[in-house]
Tab-separated table of C-alpha atoms in Angstrom:
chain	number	residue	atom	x	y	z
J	1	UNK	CA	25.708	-13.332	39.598
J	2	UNK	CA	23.445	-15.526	38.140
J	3	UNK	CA	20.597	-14.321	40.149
J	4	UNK	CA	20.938	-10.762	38.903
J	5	UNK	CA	20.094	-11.589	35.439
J	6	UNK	CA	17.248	-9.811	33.754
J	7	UNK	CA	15.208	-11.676	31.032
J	8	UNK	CA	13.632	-9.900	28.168
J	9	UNK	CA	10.457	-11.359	29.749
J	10	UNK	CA	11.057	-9.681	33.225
J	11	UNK	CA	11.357	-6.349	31.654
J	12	UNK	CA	9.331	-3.339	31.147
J	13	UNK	CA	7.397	-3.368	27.650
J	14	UNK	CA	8.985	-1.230	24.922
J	15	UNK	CA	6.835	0.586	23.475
J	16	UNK	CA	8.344	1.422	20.194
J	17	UNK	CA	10.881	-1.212	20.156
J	18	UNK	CA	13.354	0.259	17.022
J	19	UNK	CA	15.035	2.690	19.540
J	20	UNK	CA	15.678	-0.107	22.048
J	21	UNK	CA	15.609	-0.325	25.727
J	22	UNK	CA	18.071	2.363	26.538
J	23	UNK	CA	15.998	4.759	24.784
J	24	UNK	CA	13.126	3.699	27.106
J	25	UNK	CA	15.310	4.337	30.148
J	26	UNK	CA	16.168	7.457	29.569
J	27	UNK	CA	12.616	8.591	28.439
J	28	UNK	CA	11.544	7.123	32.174
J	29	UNK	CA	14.086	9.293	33.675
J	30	UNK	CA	13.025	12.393	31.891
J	31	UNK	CA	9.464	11.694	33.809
J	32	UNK	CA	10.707	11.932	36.889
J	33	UNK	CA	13.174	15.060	36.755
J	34	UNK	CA	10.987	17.617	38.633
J	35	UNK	CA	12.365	20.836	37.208
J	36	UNK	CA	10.693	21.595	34.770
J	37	UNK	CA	13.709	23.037	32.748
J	38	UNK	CA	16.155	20.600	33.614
J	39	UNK	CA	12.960	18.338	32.214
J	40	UNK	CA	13.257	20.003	28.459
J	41	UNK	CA	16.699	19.867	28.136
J	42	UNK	CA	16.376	16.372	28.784
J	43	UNK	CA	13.415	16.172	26.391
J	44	UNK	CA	15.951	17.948	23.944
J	45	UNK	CA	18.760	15.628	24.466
J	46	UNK	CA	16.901	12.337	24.333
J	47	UNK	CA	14.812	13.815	20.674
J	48	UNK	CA	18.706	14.227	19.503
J	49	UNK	CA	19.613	11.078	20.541
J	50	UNK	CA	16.661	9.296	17.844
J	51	UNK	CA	17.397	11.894	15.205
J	52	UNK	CA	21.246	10.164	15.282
J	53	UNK	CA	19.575	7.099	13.978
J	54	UNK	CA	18.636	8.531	11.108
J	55	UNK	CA	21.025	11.805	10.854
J	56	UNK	CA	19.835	12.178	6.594
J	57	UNK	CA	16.490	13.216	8.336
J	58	UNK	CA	17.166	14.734	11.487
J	59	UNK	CA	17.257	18.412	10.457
J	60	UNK	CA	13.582	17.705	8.270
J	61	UNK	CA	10.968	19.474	9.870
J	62	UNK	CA	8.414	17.508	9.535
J	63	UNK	CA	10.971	14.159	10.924
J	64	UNK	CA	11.240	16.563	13.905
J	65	UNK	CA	7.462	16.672	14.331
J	66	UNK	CA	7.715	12.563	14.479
J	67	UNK	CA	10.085	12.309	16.676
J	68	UNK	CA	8.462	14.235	19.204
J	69	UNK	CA	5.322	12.360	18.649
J	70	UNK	CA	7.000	9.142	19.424
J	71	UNK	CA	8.682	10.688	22.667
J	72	UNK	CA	5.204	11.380	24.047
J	73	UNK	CA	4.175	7.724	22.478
J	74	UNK	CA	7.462	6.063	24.136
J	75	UNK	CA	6.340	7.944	27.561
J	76	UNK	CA	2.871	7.215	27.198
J	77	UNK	CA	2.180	10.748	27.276
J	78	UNK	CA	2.954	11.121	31.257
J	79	UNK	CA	5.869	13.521	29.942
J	80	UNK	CA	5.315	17.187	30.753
J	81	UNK	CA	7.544	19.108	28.327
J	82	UNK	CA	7.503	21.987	26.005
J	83	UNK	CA	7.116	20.654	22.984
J	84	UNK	CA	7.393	23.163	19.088
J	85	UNK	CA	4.721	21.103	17.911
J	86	UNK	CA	2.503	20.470	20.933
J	87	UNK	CA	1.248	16.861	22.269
J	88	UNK	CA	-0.388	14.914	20.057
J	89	UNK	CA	-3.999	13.797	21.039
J	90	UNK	CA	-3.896	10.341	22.335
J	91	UNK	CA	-7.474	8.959	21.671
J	92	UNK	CA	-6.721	10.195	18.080
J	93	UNK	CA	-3.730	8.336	17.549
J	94	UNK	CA	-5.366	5.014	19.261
J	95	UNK	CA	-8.028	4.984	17.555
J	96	UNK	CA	-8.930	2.431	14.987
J	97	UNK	CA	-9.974	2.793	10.935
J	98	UNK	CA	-13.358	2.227	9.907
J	99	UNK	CA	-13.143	-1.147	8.928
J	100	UNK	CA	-13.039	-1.728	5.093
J	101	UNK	CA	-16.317	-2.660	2.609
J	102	UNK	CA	-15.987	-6.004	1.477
J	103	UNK	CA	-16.234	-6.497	-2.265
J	104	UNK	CA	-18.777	-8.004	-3.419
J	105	UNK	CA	-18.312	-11.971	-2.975
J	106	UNK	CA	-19.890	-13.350	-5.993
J	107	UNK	CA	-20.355	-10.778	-8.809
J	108	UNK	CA	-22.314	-11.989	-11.744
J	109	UNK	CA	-19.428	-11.703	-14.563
J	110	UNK	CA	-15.972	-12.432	-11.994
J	111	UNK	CA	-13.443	-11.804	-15.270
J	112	UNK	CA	-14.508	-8.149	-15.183
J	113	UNK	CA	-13.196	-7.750	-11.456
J	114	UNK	CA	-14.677	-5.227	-8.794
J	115	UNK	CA	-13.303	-2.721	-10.094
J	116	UNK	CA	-15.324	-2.336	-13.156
J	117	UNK	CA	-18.056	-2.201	-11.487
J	118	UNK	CA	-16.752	0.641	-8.532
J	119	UNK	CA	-15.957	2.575	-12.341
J	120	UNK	CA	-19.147	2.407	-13.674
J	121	UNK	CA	-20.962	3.483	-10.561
J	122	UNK	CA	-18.542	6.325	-10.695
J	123	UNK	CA	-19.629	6.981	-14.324
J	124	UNK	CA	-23.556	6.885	-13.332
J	125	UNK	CA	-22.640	10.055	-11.176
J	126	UNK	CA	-20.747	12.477	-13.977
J	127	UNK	CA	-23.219	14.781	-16.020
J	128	UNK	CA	-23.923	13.584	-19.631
J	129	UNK	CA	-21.072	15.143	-21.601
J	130	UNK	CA	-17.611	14.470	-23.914
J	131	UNK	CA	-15.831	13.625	-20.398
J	132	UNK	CA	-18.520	10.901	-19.178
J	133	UNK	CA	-19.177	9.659	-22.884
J	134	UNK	CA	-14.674	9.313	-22.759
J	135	UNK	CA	-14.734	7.261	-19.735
J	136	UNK	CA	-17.701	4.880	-20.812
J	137	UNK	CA	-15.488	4.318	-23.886
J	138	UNK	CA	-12.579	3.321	-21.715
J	139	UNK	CA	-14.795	1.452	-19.488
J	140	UNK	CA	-16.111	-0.627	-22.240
J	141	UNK	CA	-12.897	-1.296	-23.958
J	142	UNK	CA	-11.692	-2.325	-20.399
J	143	UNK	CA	-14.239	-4.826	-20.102
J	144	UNK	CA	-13.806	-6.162	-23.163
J	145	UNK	CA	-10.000	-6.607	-22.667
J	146	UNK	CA	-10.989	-8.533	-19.574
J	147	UNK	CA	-13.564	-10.540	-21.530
J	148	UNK	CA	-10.088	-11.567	-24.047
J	149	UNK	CA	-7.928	-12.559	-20.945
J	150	UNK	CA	-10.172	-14.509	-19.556
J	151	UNK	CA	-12.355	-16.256	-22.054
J	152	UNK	CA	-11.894	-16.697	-25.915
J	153	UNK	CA	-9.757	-14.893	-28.499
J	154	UNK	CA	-12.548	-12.581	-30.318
J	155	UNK	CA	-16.332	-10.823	-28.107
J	156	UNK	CA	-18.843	-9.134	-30.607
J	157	UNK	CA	-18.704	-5.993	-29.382
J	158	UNK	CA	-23.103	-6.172	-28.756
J	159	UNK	CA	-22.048	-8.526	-25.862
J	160	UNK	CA	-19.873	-5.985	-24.199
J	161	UNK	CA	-22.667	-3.418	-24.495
J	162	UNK	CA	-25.338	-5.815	-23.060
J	163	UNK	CA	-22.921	-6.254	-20.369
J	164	UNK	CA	-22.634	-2.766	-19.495
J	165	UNK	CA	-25.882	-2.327	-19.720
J	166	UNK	CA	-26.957	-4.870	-17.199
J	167	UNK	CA	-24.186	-3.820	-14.727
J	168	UNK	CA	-24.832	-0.323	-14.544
J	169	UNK	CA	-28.743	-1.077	-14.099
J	170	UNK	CA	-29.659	-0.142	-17.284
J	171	UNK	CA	-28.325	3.631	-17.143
J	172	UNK	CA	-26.144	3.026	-19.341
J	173	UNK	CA	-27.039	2.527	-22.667
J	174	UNK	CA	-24.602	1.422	-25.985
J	175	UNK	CA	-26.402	-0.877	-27.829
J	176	UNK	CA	-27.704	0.918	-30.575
J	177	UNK	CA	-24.500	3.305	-30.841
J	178	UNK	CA	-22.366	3.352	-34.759
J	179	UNK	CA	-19.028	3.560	-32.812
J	180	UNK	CA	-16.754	0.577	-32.451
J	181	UNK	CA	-14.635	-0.526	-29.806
J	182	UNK	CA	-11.070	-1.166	-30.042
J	183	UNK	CA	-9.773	-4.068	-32.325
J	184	UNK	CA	-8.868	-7.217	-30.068
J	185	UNK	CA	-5.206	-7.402	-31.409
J	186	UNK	CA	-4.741	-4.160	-30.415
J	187	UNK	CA	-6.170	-4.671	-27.046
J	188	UNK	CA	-4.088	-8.276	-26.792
J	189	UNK	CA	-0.838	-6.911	-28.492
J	190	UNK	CA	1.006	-6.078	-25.219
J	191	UNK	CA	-0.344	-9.302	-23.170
J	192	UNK	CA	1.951	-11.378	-26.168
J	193	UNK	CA	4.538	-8.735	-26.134
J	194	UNK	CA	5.307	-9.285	-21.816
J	195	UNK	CA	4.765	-13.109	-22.749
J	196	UNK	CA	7.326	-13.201	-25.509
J	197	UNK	CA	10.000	-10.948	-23.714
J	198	UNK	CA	9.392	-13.443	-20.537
J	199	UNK	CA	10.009	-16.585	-22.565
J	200	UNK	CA	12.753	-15.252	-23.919
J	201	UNK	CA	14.740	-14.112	-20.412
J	202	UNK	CA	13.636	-18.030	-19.322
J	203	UNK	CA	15.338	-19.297	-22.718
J	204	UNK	CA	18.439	-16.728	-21.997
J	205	UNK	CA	18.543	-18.005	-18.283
J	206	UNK	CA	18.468	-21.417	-19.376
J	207	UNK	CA	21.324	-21.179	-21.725
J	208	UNK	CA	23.386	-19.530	-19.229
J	209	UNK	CA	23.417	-22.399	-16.765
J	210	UNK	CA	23.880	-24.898	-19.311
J	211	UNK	CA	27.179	-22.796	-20.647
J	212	UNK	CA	28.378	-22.699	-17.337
J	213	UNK	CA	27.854	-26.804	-16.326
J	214	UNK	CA	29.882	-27.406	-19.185
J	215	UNK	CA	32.349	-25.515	-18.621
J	216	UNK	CA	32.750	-26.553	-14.884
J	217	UNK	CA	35.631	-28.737	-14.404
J	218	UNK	CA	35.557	-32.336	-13.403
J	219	UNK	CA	37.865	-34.262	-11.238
């Protein structure tokens, strides 16, 4: 008996491994039914048999559509059925991203983040107008948010502008504008607000497990 053991490393690859091995079985028996019709009832029974493991989103539409993707992925698209969807194009699915842009890896002012910068690139683009003057605004009093978090408790506004200025390669232009940005208690005022209510759940926790040593028994 011993010698009629089959180890997990012995055995056919499953391809999607969440239905399990039966699954597989059954999707390799499908393949070789010859009659065509007896083949889509099989098809039918087997697409059933995954919906069951998730019966909330069976009768979904669009679950359907998966689930007969991932019989033709399971099969490795050697199944010939009649599928309400069609087959799904194999050298679409297998095929990889475009790999991802790096950031950049050693920006000039590293407190402002990427991001800043991927926003006022974005601004550069929009026509002059109340919209693209709105977001500069927002941009700025971003940046100088991220100046307070990182650096000191007050920024003169000028240095925020110069900032901008130099980042967006001189397209954008602030320094000799009357406006004001926002007031940096205003822009700190929810930083010490999370801080406070955090301290506080800490001194709450810490309470709690002091109340309950004392009250513990002793033997």
């Amino acid at each position: 008996m011993i010698d009629n053991i089959e180890y997990n490393t012995e055995r056919e690859h499953l391809i999607i491994p969440e239905y399990g091995r039966h699954l597989q079985k059954m999707v390799n028996h499908a393949k070789t039914i010859e009659n065509r019709d007896d083949r889509n009832k099989e098809a039918n029974a087997i697409i059933a048999v995954m919906g069951n493991l998730q019966p909330h989103l069976r009768d979904v539409p669009d679950f359907q559509h998966k689930l007969w993707d991932q019989l033709f992925i399971i099969s490795n698209f050697e199944l010939d059925v009649d599928s309400p969807y069609g087959v799904p194009d194999k050298a679409l699915l297998e095929k990889k991203p475009d790999p991802l842009d790096y950031p950049q890896n050693f920006p000039k002012y590293r407190f402002y983040g990427n991001n800043i910068k991927t926003m006022i690139d974005v601004a550069n683009t929009w026509e002059d107008g109340e919209l693209k003057e709105a977001l500069i605004y927002s941009i700025a009093n971003h940046m100088k948010k991220c100046f307070l978090n990182w650096n000191k408790d007050t920024v003169d506004d000028n240095v925020i502008f110069n900032h901008l200025y130099e980042l967006s390669d001189g397209k954008i232009n602030l320094k000799n504008t009357d406006e004001d940005l926002s007031d940096a208690s205003s822009l700190l005022r929810n930083k010490k607000k999370y801080n406070s209510s955090t301290n506080s759940k800490k001194t709450y926790k810490k309470n709690t497990n002091t109340n309950s040593n004392r009250n513990r028994k002793r033997y």
